[in-house]
Tab-separated table of C-alpha atoms in Angstrom:
chain	number	residue	atom	x	y	z
J	45	MET	CA	10.458	23.597	4.856
J	46	GLN	CA	8.697	20.589	3.331
J	47	PRO	CA	10.583	17.267	3.213
J	48	ASP	CA	11.780	15.955	-0.159
J	49	LEU	CA	9.120	13.259	-0.432
J	50	SER	CA	10.804	11.343	-3.263
J	51	LEU	CA	14.095	11.212	-1.372
J	52	GLN	CA	12.372	9.970	1.788
J	53	MET	CA	9.881	7.556	0.206
J	54	ARG	CA	12.463	5.776	-1.940
J	55	LYS	CA	13.998	4.569	1.356
J	56	LEU	CA	11.126	2.047	1.507
J	57	ASP	CA	12.284	0.294	-1.681
J	58	GLY	CA	12.927	-3.351	-0.818
J	59	VAL	CA	11.542	-6.314	1.091
J	60	PHE	CA	10.732	-6.338	4.811
J	61	GLN	CA	9.966	-9.381	6.939
J	62	GLY	CA	8.965	-9.863	10.545
J	63	TRP	CA	6.199	-10.533	13.046
J	64	GLY	CA	2.994	-8.851	14.031
J	65	ARG	CA	-0.037	-9.240	16.251
J	66	GLY	CA	-3.678	-8.381	15.962
J	67	LYS	CA	-6.642	-7.856	18.237
J	68	TYR	CA	-10.116	-6.396	18.191
J	69	PRO	CA	-13.075	-6.731	20.575
J	70	THR	CA	-14.965	-8.984	18.137
J	71	ILE	CA	-12.148	-11.495	17.426
J	72	GLU	CA	-9.549	-13.593	19.227
J	73	SER	CA	-6.082	-12.057	19.390
J	74	PHE	CA	-3.604	-13.529	16.906
J	75	GLU	CA	0.025	-13.428	15.769
J	76	TYR	CA	1.402	-13.600	12.249
J	77	SER	CA	4.542	-13.501	10.151
J	78	GLU	CA	4.664	-10.904	7.401
J	79	LEU	CA	6.468	-10.254	4.150
J	80	THR	CA	5.970	-6.803	2.624
J	81	ARG	CA	7.533	-5.697	-0.637
J	82	PHE	CA	7.898	-2.050	-1.709
J	83	GLU	CA	8.888	-1.294	-5.303
J	84	TYR	CA	9.861	2.260	-6.219
J	85	ASP	CA	9.588	3.381	-9.854
J	86	GLU	CA	11.793	6.406	-10.526
J	87	ARG	CA	9.570	7.486	-13.440
J	88	TYR	CA	6.669	8.296	-11.119
J	89	PRO	CA	6.238	9.650	-7.601
J	90	MET	CA	4.846	6.322	-6.366
J	91	ILE	CA	5.676	2.976	-4.816
J	92	HIS	CA	3.835	-0.301	-5.351
J	93	LEU	CA	3.411	-2.354	-2.195
J	94	GLU	CA	2.301	-5.895	-1.506
J	95	GLN	CA	1.741	-7.286	1.983
J	96	ARG	CA	1.156	-10.965	2.798
J	97	THR	CA	0.784	-12.558	6.193
J	98	ILE	CA	0.830	-16.123	7.500
J	99	LEU	CA	-0.938	-16.876	10.781
J	100	ALA	CA	0.952	-18.588	13.611
J	101	ASP	CA	-0.785	-21.908	12.766
J	102	GLY	CA	0.631	-21.774	9.218
J	103	GLU	CA	-2.602	-20.731	7.521
J	104	PRO	CA	-2.586	-17.853	5.018
J	105	GLY	CA	-3.712	-14.616	6.622
J	106	HIS	CA	-4.102	-11.182	5.114
J	107	TRP	CA	-3.152	-10.126	1.578
J	108	GLU	CA	-3.255	-6.605	0.215
J	109	SER	CA	-1.718	-4.647	-2.606
J	110	GLY	CA	-1.691	-1.021	-3.602
J	111	PHE	CA	0.256	2.172	-4.032
J	112	LEU	CA	1.850	4.922	-2.028
J	113	ARG	CA	1.981	8.146	-4.012
J	114	TRP	CA	2.939	11.738	-3.419
J	115	TRP	CA	2.962	14.945	-5.381
J	116	ILE	CA	5.830	16.978	-6.761
J	117	GLU	CA	5.768	20.696	-5.956
J	118	GLY	CA	3.563	22.490	-8.473
J	119	ASP	CA	1.338	19.482	-9.313
J	120	GLU	CA	-2.121	20.899	-9.982
J	121	ASP	CA	-3.968	17.927	-8.472
J	122	SER	CA	-2.001	17.981	-5.198
J	123	PRO	CA	-4.230	17.839	-2.100
J	124	GLY	CA	-1.600	19.772	-0.154
J	125	PRO	CA	2.133	20.097	0.440
J	126	GLY	CA	3.971	17.226	2.098
J	127	LEU	CA	1.104	14.724	1.812
J	128	VAL	CA	1.359	11.031	0.949
J	129	GLU	CA	-1.596	8.906	-0.172
J	130	MET	CA	-2.012	5.143	0.235
J	131	SER	CA	-4.510	3.299	-1.982
J	132	ILE	CA	-5.029	-0.321	-0.938
J	133	ALA	CA	-7.143	-3.247	-2.156
J	134	GLN	CA	-7.450	-6.223	0.176
J	135	GLY	CA	-8.027	-9.869	-0.703
J	136	GLY	CA	-11.504	-9.796	0.842
J	137	GLY	CA	-12.608	-6.891	-1.367
J	138	ARG	CA	-12.153	-3.945	0.990
J	139	VAL	CA	-10.573	-0.834	-0.487
J	140	GLU	CA	-9.064	2.060	1.440
J	141	VAL	CA	-7.561	5.391	0.496
J	142	LEU	CA	-5.630	7.078	3.297
J	143	ARG	CA	-3.783	10.375	3.273
J	144	GLY	CA	-1.444	12.216	5.607
J	145	PRO	CA	1.891	13.888	6.189
J	146	LEU	CA	5.394	12.506	6.072
J	147	LEU	CA	7.329	13.584	9.155
J	148	GLU	CA	11.116	13.428	8.924
J	149	LEU	CA	13.030	11.714	11.743
J	150	ALA	CA	16.765	11.783	12.427
J	151	ASP	CA	17.181	8.284	10.947
J	152	GLY	CA	14.081	7.898	8.765
J	153	PHE	CA	10.496	9.084	8.618
J	154	ARG	CA	6.977	8.563	9.936
J	155	LEU	CA	3.743	8.520	7.910
J	156	GLU	CA	0.493	9.372	9.703
J	157	LEU	CA	-2.270	8.336	7.313
J	158	GLU	CA	-6.024	8.749	7.910
J	159	SER	CA	-8.810	7.242	5.811
J	160	VAL	CA	-10.457	9.498	3.240
J	161	VAL	CA	-12.269	6.724	1.301
J	162	LEU	CA	-13.512	3.348	2.571
J	163	GLY	CA	-15.270	0.930	0.239
J	164	HIS	CA	-16.781	-2.548	0.048
J	165	ASP	CA	-16.971	-3.027	3.823
J	166	GLU	CA	-19.984	-1.339	5.406
J	167	ARG	CA	-18.677	-2.155	8.898
J	168	LEU	CA	-15.787	0.325	8.662
J	169	VAL	CA	-16.200	3.772	10.184
J	170	ARG	CA	-12.571	4.959	10.121
J	171	THR	CA	-9.062	3.571	9.615
J	172	ASN	CA	-5.545	4.866	9.999
J	173	ARG	CA	-2.008	3.638	9.504
J	174	ILE	CA	1.109	4.843	11.248
J	175	ILE	CA	4.224	3.691	9.384
J	176	GLU	CA	7.677	4.415	10.748
J	177	LEU	CA	10.942	3.639	8.975
J	178	ARG	CA	14.185	3.949	10.963
J	179	GLY	CA	17.165	2.663	9.019
J	180	ASP	CA	16.307	-0.924	8.069
J	181	GLN	CA	13.569	-1.299	10.720
J	182	LEU	CA	9.926	-0.764	9.681
J	183	GLU	CA	7.153	-0.606	12.272
J	184	TYR	CA	3.480	0.042	11.708
J	185	GLU	CA	0.104	0.168	13.389
J	186	MET	CA	-3.257	-0.046	11.692
J	187	GLY	CA	-6.189	1.276	13.691
J	188	MET	CA	-9.902	1.197	13.009
J	189	SER	CA	-13.372	1.710	14.316
J	190	THR	CA	-16.304	-0.349	13.067
J	191	THR	CA	-20.021	-0.741	13.558
J	192	THR	CA	-19.468	-4.265	14.962
J	193	THR	CA	-18.784	-3.008	18.487
J	194	ASP	CA	-21.438	-1.593	20.815
J	195	GLU	CA	-19.964	1.858	20.371
J	196	PRO	CA	-17.640	2.497	17.395
J	197	ARG	CA	-14.447	3.278	19.307
J	198	PHE	CA	-11.169	3.771	17.466
J	199	GLN	CA	-8.419	1.321	18.487
J	200	VAL	CA	-5.305	-0.406	17.171
J	201	HIS	CA	-6.154	-3.565	15.219
J	202	VAL	CA	-2.731	-4.817	14.033
J	203	SER	CA	0.896	-3.842	14.580
J	204	ALA	CA	4.165	-5.305	13.337
J	205	GLU	CA	7.924	-4.927	13.433
J	206	LEU	CA	9.710	-5.759	10.192
J	207	GLN	CA	13.368	-5.851	9.188
J	208	ARG	CA	14.705	-5.079	5.700
J	209	GLN	CA	15.887	-8.268	3.992
J	210	VAL	CA	19.121	-8.611	2.059
J	211	GLU	CA	18.532	-9.487	-1.636
J	212	GLY	CA	17.484	-13.157	-1.850
J	213	GLU	CA	17.156	-13.593	1.942
J	214	GLY	CA	13.698	-14.726	3.138
J	215	GLN	CA	12.067	-13.829	-0.163
């Protein structure tokens, strides 16, 4: 039986804050603080998200915004049952569309999203995002392969652990 995507996805609604780290063969490893906001609109099967990071030295880091959407059973344009799609635009111009299943967990869910469209960054070969929500704890990994390494090998680029914030706290 397919999970009730609206019931599961609405669990993201809110603000999450925490710490992450990044690495890639072509850059120095780094750490960052992150604030990510998810806003669920009950009129549509979608969530707006905005992610902002601050590097450990206090400098602004990454900024992206986009949507998570899913399809209601019977939607004619559905790419398949149980799938969620993430459409993201990043501050530097890169755009990504990723798609994959929502897997229910005892205390939350896991999204396993793979790139289906990559734009405005010729270096990208493939990206993915694994997002796991367990109660008020959100963890994610973003992986990629690019043409900037000798051999485009897929590897984790950034990962973070975030905690849901109480209204007004840390926002």
